[in-house]
Coordinates of C-alpha atoms in Angstrom, one line a residue:
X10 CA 0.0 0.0 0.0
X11 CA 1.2 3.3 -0.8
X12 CA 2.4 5.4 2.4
X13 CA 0.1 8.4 2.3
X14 CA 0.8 9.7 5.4
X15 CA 4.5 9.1 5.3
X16 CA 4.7 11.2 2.5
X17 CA 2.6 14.2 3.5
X18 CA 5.1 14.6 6.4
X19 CA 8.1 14.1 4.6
X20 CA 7.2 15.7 1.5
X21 CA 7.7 19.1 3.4
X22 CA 10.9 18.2 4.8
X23 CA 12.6 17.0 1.3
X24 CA 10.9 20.9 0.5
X25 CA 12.7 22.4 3.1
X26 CA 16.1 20.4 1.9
X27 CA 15.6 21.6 -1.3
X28 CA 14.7 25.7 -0.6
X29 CA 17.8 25.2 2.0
X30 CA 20.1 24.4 -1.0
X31 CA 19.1 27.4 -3.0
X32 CA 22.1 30.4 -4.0
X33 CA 20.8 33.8 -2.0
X34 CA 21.0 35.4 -5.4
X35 CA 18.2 33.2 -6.2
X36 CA 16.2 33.4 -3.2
X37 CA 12.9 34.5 -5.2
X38 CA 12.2 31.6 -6.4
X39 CA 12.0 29.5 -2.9
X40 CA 8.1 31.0 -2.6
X41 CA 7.0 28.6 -5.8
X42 CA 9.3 25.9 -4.6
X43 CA 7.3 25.9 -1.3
X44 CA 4.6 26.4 -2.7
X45 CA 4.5 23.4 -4.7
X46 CA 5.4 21.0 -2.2
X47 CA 2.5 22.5 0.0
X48 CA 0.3 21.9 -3.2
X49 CA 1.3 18.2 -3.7
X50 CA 0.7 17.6 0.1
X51 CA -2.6 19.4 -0.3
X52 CA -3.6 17.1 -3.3
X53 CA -2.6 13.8 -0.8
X54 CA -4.8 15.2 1.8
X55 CA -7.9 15.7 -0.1
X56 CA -7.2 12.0 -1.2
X57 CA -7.4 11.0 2.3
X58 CA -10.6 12.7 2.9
X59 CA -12.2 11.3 -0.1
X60 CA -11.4 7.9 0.5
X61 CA -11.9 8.1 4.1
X62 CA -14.3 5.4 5.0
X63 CA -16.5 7.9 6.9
X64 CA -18.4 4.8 9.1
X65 CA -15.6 3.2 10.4
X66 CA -14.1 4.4 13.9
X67 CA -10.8 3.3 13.6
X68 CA -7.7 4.4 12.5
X69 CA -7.3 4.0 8.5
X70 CA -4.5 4.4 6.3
X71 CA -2.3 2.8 8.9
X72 CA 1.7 2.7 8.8
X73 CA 3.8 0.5 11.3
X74 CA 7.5 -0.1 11.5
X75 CA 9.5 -0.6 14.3
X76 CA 12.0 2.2 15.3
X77 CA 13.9 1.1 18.4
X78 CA 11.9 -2.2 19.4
X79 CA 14.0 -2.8 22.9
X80 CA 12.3 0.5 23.9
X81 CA 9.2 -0.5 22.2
X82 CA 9.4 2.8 19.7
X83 CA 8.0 2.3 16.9
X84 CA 6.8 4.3 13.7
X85 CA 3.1 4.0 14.1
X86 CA 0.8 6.6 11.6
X87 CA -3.1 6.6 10.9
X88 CA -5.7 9.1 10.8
X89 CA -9.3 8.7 12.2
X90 CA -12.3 11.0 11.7
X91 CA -10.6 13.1 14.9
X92 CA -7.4 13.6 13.4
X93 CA -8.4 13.8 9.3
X94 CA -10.0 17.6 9.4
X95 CA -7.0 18.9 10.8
X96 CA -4.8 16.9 8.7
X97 CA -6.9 18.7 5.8
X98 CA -6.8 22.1 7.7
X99 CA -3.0 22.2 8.0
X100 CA -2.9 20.9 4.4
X101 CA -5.2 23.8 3.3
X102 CA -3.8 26.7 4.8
X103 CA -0.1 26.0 4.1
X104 CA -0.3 27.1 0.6
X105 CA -2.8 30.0 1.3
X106 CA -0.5 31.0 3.9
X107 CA 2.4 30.8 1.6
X108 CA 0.9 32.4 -0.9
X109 CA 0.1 35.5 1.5
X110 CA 3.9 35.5 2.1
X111 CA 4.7 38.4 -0.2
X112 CA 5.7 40.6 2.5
X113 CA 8.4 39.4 3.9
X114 CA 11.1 41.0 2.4
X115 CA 14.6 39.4 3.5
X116 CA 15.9 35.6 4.0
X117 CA 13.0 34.1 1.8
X118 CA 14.3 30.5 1.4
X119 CA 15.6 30.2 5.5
X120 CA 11.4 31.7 5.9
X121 CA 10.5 29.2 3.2
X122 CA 12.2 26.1 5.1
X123 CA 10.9 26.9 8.1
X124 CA 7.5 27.2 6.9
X125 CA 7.7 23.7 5.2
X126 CA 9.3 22.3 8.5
X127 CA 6.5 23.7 10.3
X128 CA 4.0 21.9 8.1
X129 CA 5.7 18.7 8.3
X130 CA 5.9 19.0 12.2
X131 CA 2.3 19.6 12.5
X132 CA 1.3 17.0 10.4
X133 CA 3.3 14.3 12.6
X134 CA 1.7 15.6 15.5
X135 CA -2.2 14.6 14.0
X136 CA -0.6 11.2 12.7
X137 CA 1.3 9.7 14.6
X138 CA 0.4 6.9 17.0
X139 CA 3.2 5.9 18.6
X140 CA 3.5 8.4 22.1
X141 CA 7.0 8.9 21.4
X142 CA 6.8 10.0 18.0
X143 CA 3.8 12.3 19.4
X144 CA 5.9 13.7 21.1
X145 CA 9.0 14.3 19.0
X146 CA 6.5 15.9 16.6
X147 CA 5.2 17.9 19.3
X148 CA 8.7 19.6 20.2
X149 CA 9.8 19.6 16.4
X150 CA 7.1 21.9 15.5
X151 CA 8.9 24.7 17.7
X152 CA 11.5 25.3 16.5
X153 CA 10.8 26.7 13.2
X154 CA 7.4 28.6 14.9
X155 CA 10.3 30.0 17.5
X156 CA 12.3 31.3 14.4
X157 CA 9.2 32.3 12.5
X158 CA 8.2 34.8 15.1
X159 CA 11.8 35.6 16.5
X160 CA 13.5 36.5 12.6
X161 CA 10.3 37.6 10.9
X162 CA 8.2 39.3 14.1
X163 CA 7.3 42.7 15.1
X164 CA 10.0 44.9 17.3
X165 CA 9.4 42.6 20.5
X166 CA 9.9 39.6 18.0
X167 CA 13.1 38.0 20.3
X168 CA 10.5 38.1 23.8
X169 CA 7.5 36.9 22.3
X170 CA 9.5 34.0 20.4
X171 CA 11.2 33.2 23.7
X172 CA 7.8 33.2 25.8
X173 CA 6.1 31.1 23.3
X174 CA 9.0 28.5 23.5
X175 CA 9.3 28.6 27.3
X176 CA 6.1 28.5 27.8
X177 CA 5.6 24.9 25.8
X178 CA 8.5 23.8 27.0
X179 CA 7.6 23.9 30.5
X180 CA 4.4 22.1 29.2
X181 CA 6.4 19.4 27.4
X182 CA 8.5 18.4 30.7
X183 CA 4.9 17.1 32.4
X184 CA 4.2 15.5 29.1
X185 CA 7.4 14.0 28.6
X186 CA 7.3 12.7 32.4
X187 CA 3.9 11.4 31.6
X188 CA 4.5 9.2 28.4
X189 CA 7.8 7.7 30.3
X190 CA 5.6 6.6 33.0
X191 CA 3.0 5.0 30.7
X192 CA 6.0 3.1 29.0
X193 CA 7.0 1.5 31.9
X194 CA 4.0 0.5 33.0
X195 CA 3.2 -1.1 29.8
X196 CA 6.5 -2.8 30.7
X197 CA 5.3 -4.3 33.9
X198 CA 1.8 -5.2 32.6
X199 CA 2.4 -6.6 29.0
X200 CA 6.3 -7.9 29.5
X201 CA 7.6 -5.3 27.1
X202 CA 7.6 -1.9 27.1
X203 CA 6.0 -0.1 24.5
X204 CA 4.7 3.2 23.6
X205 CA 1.6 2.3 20.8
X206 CA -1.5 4.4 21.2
X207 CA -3.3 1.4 20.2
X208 CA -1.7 -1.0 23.1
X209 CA -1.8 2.1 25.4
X210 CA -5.5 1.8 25.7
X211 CA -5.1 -1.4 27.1
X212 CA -3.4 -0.4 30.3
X213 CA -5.1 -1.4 33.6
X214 CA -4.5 2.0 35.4
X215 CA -5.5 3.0 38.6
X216 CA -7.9 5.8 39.3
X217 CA -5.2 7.6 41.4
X218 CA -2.5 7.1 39.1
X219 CA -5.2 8.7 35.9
X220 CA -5.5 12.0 38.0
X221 CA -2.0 12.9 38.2
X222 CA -1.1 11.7 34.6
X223 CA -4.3 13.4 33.2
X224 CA -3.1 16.5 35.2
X225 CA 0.6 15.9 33.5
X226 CA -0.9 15.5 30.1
X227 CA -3.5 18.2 30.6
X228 CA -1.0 20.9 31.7
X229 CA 1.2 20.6 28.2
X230 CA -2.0 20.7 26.3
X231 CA -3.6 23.6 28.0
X232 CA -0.7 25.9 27.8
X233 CA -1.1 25.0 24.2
X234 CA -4.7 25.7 23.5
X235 CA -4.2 27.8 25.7
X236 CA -6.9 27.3 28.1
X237 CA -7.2 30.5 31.3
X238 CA -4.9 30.8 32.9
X239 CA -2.2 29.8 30.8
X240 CA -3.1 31.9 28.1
X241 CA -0.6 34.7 28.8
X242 CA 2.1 33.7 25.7
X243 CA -0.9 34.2 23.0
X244 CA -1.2 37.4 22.4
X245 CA 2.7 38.4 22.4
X246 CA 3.2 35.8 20.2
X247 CA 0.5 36.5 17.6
X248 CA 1.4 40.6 17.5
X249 CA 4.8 39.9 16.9
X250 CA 4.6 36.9 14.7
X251 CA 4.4 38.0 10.8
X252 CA 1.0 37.4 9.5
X253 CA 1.5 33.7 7.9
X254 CA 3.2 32.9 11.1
X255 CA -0.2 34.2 13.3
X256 CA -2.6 32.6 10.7
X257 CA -0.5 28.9 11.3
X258 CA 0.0 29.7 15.3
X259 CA -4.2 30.8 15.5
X260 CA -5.2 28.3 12.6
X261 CA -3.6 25.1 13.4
X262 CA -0.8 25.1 16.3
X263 CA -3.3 25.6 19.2
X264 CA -5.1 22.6 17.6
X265 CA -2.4 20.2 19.3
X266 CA -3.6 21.4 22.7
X267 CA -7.2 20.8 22.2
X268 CA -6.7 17.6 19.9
X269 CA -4.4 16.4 22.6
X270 CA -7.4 16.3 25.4
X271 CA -9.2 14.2 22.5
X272 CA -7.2 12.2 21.8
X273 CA -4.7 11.2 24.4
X274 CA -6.4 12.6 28.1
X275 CA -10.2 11.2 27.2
X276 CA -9.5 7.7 26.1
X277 CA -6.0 7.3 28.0
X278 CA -7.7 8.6 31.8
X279 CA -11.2 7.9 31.4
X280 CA -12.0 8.4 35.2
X281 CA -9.7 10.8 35.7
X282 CA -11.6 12.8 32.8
X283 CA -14.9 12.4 34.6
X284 CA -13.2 13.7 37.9
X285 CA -11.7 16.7 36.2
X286 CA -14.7 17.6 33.7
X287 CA -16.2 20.3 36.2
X288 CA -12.6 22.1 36.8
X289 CA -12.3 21.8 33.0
X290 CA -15.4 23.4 32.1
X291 CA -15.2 26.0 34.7
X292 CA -11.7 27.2 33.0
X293 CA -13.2 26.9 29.6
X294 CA -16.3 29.1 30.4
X295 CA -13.8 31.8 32.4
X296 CA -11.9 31.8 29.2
X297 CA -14.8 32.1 26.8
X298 CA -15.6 34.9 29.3
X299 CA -12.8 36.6 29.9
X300 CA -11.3 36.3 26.4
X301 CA -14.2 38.1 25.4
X302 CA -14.5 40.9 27.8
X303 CA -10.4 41.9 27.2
X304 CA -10.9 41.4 23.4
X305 CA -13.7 44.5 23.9
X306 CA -11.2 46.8 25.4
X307 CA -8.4 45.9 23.5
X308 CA -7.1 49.3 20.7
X309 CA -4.8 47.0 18.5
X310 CA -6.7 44.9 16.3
X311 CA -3.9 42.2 16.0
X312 CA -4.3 41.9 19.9
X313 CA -8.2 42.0 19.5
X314 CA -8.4 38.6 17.1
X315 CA -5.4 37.2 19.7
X316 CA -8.2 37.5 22.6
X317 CA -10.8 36.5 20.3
X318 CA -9.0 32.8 19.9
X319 CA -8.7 33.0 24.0
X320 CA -12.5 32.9 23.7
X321 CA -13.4 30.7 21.2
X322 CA -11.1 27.5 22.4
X323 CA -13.1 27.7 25.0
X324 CA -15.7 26.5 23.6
X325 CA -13.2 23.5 22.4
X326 CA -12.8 22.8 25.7
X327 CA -16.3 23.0 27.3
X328 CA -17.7 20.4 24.3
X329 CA -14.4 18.5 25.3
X330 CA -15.3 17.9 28.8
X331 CA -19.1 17.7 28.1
X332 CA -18.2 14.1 27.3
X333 CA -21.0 13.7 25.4
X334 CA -21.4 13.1 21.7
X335 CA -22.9 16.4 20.7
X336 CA -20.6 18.1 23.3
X337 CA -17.3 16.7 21.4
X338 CA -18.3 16.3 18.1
X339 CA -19.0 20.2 18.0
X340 CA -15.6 20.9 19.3
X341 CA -13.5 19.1 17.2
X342 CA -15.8 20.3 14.7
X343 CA -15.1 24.2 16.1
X344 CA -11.4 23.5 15.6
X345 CA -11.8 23.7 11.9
X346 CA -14.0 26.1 12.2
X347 CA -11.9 28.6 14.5
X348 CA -8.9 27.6 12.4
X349 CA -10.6 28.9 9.3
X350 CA -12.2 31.7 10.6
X351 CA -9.3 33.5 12.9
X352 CA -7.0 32.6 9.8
X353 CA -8.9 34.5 8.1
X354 CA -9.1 37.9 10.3
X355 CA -5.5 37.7 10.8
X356 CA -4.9 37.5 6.9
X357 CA -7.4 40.4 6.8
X358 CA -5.4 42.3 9.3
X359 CA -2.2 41.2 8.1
X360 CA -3.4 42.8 4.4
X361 CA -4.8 46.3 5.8
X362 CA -1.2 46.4 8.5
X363 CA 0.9 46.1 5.3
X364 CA -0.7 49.8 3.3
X365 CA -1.0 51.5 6.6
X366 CA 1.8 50.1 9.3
X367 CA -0.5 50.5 12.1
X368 CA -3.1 48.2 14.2
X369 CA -4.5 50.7 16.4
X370 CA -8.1 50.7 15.8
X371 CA -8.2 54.7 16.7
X372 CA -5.9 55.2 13.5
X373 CA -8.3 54.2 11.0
X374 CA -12.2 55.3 10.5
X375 CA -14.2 55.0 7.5
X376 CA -12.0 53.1 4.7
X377 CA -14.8 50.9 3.7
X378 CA -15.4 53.9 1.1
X379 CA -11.9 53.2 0.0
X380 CA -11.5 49.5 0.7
X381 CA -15.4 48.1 0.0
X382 CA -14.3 44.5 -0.9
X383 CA -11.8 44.7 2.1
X384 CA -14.7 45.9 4.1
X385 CA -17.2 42.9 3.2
X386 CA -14.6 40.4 3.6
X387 CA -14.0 41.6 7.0
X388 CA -17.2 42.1 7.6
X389 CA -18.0 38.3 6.5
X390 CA -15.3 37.0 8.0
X391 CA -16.5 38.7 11.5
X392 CA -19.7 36.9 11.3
X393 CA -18.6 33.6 10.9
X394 CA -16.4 33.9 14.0
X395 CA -19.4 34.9 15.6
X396 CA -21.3 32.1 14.9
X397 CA -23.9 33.6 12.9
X398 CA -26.5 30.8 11.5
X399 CA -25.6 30.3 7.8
X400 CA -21.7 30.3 8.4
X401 CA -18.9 27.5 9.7
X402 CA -18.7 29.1 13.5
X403 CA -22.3 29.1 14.3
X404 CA -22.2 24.7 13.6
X405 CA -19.2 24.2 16.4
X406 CA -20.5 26.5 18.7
X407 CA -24.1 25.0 18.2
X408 CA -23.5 21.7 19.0
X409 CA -21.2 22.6 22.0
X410 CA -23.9 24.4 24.1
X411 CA -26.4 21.9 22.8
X412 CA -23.8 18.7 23.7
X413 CA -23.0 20.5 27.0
X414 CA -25.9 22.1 28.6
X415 CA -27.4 18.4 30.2
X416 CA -24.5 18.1 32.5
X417 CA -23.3 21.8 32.7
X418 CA -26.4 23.7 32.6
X419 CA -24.9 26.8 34.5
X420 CA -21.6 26.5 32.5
X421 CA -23.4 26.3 29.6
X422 CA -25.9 29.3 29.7
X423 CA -22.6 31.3 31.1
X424 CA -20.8 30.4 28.1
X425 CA -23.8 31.1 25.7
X426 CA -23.0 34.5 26.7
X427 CA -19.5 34.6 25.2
X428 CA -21.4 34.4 21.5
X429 CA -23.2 37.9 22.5
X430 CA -19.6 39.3 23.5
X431 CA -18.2 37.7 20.3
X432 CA -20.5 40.3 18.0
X433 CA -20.5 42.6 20.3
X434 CA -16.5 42.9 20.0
X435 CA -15.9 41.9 16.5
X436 CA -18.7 44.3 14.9
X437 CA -17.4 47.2 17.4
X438 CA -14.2 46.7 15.7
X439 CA -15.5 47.2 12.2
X440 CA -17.8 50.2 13.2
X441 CA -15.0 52.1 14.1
X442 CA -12.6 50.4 11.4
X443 CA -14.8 50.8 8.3
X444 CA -18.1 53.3 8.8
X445 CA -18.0 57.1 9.4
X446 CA -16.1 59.3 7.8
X447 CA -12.9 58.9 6.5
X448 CA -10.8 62.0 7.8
X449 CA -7.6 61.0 8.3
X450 CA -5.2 61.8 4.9
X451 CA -3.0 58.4 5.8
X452 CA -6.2 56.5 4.6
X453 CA -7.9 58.3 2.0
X454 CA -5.5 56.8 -0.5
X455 CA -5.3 53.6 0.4
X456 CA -6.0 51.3 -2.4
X457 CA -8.4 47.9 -1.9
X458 CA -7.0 44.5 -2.1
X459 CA -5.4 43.3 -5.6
X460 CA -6.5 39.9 -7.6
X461 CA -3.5 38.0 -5.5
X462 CA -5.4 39.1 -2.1
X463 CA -8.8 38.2 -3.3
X464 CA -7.8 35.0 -4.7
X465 CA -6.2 33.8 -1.2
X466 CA -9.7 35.1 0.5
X467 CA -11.8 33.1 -2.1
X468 CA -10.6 29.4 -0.8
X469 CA -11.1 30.6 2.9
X470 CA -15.1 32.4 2.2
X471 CA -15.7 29.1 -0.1
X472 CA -15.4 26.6 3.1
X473 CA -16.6 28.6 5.5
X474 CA -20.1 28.8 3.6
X475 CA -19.7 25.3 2.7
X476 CA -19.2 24.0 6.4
X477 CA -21.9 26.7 7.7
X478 CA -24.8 25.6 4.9
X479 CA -23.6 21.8 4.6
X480 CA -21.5 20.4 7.7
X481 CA -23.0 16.8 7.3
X482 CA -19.6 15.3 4.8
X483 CA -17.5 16.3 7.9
X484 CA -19.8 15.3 11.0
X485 CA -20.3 12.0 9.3
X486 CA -16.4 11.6 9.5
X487 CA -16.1 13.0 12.8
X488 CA -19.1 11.0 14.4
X489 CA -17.9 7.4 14.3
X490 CA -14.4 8.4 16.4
X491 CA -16.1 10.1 18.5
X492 CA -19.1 8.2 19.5
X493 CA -16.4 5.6 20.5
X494 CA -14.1 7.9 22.5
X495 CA -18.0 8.9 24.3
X496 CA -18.4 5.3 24.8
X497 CA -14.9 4.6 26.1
X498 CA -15.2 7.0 28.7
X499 CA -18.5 6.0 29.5
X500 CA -17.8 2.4 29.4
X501 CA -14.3 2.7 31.7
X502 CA -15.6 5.2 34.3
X503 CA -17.8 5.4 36.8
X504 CA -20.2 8.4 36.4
X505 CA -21.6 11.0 38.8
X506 CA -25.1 11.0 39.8
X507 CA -27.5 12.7 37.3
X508 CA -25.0 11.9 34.2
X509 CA -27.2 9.7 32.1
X510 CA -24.9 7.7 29.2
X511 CA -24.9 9.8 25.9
X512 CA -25.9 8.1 22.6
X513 CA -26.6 9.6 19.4

């Protein structure tokens, strides 16, 4: 069988090789080189989603091969209907983000390499199924996203790079701690050690011994996400990062936070899942919350869509620890969606910072008479992170409360609030952005966005009608893997009093 998935990692890296290879006085051309190793992994990735068997719950276009078997490593891939959206996210925003690269002006094949290395790190992370590889994956991907914002950022570039790195690192350590542990007791229950998702899940472990591993396991993930408290790295590192490098940190990196709960946390700690769900929620819903309310204030619109994402992965989170169908299927669901939608405002704003050099809101006022196709897109684009009916955002966030409110009614109606503060903020911002007059000289002459601009926007609006009018192709996908994580839990755990077992 062919290796699909072995090549849509490694196609980026033998990218990377290539553009790394390239004479400086022929840097121009590493943007099409990249850009047609993003495109072939692209074309692989919508091959997997085609021929995705969307009934079947287990993991499909599986790889195996041993990589160190006295340590029982081995080189385990596959893709199930959790992981195969984001597979196809990262896919299709590479080469849009690529693409939208045009402004970086100096050391285009070292940007172009790390972009590619990037792609091929987040890719491992969704497909691999070996805990080891996870996590090598995992810690790969920083690098280049540490030199994306530290070379490429704003003027603080070097402190937010350094924070964002720190920050995950610390993270990692508790993972790292947590995935050696699970080793060894594979070791003493099976005769061998090994690290195989799949054999994993067949570990006999204590209810004490879940809570402090889910806590280790939950700590790295929720600094990713990042879930309140532990947000405090996001919104350096998106205003400093360029704008390719905040529309892959927003659009797909804090995907391995909230994909990590799925997929290792949930199944892995089943009781201890059920224990924590209640302090889980209650962060999610402060975050929905307080994301929100700070994204209001905020007079840098960079800063504002940073916030925004502090908000809206809360919602992740609260469908996540709903443990119900509904509840989960509408957050992984909502991490397409958010991915789409925030990539989207930070290409917008990432557009409008490159004719004006500014993101305080107070400098502009009026330019939708200038900029009307910028306007609508903006406009569009804030009503689908909204979650208005119609559009992608309003599916995830749908289901969530819907999933969520039988075990977390309180939590739930708290949280339904967030989706008031989400217009509220985001059509604030385009009042004063876009309406009333246009006074100030520095804007009267700017010009609106040129066929290269549109023609990135165009893939972006197409899915996010698409997954707003007709989400049914991907929750048929989704449904089978999650119904069976949902019945894992419920199957493995005892549950509190007044939880009745989910089914579809």
């Amino acid at each position: 069988m062919f290796p699909t998935l072995s090549v849509m990692i490694w196609l980026p890296v033998l990218g990377a090789a290539i553009v790394a290879t390239i004479p400086r006085r022929r840097s121009e051309i590493a943007l099409p080189i990249g850009l047609g190793f993003s495109a072939l992994v692209l074309a692989l990735a919508g091959n997997v989603v085609w021929t995705f068997a969307k009934g079947d719950a287990g993991f499909q276009f599986a790889e195996r091969a041993s990589i160190y078997e006295a340590w029982g490593i081995t080189y385990h891939l596959g893709v199930d209907g959790i992981s195969l959206l984001l597979v196809a996210l990262t896919a299709f925003l590479m080469p849009i983000g690529i693409l939208a690269s045009a402004s970086v002006k100096e050391r285009h094949k070292e940007y172009m390499a790390a972009m590619l290395m990037l792609e091929a790190g987040l890719l491992g992370v969704f497909l691999s199924l070996d805990l080891v590889l996870f996590f090598v994956f995992f810690e790969v991907m920083l690098v280049p996203m540490y030199f994306i914002i530290g070379i490429w950022g704003g003027e603080r570039r070097v402190y937010a790079a350094l924070k964002f790195f720190l920050y995950t690192a610390i993270g990692s350590a508790f993972l790292l701690a947590g995935i050696i542990f699970l080793g060894a007791m594979a070791s003493d229950q099976f005769g061998a050690p090994t690290f195989d998702y799949t054999m994993l899940l067949m570990l006999d472990i204590p209810t004490s011994t879940q809570r402090w591993l889910f806590v280790g396991f939950a700590l790295a993930f929720a600094i990713k996400v990042p879930l309140f408290p532990f947000h405090t790295w996001l919104p350096d590192a998106h205003v400093e990062a360029p704008t390719v490098g905040s529309v892959m940190l927003a659009g797909v990196l804090l995907k391995m936070g909230t994909y990590g709960l799925v997929r290792f946390n949930l199944p892995l700690f089943p009781q201890a899942s059920v224990d924590f769900a209640g302090v889980m929620v209650a962060l999610a819903v402060i975050g929905i919350i307080y994301g929100a309310l700070v994204a209001i204030v905020q007079p840098d619109i960079k800063r504002l869509v940073a916030y925004s994402s502090v908000s809206h992965l809360g919602f992740i989170v609260l469908g996540t620890f709903a443990l119900s169908a509904q509840g989960l299927s509408g957050g992984v669901i909502q991490m397409v969606n958010h991915g789409l939608t925030t990539g989207a405002l930070f290409l917008l704003v990432g557009m409008i910072y490159d004719r004006r050099h500014t993101r305080l809101i107070s400098d502009y006022g009026g330019i939708a008479r200038v900029m009307p196709i910028f306007a609508g897109l903006f406009l569009f684009t804030a009503f689908a992170s909204a979650g208005l009916p119609g559009l992608n955002g309003f599916v995830g966030e749908f289901l969530v409360l819907l999933g969520s409110y039988a075990r977390h009614p309180a939590a739930t109606i708290t949280a339904a609030f967030g989706v008031l503060l989400a217009a509220i903020y985001l059509l604030w911002a385009y009042e004063r952005v876009f309406t009333g007059p246009n006074e100030k000289p520095e804007n009267q002459g700017l010009k609106d966005l040129n066929a290269r601009e549109i023609g990135i926007m165009i893939p972006l609006v197409a899915v996010i009608i698409f997954l707003g009018v007709y989400p049914k192709p991907a929750l048929d996908r989704i449904g089978p893997s999650v119904d069976a994580v949902v019945e894992r839990v419920e199957s493995f755990a005892v549950l509190p009093d007044g939880w009745e077992a989910e089914t579809r």
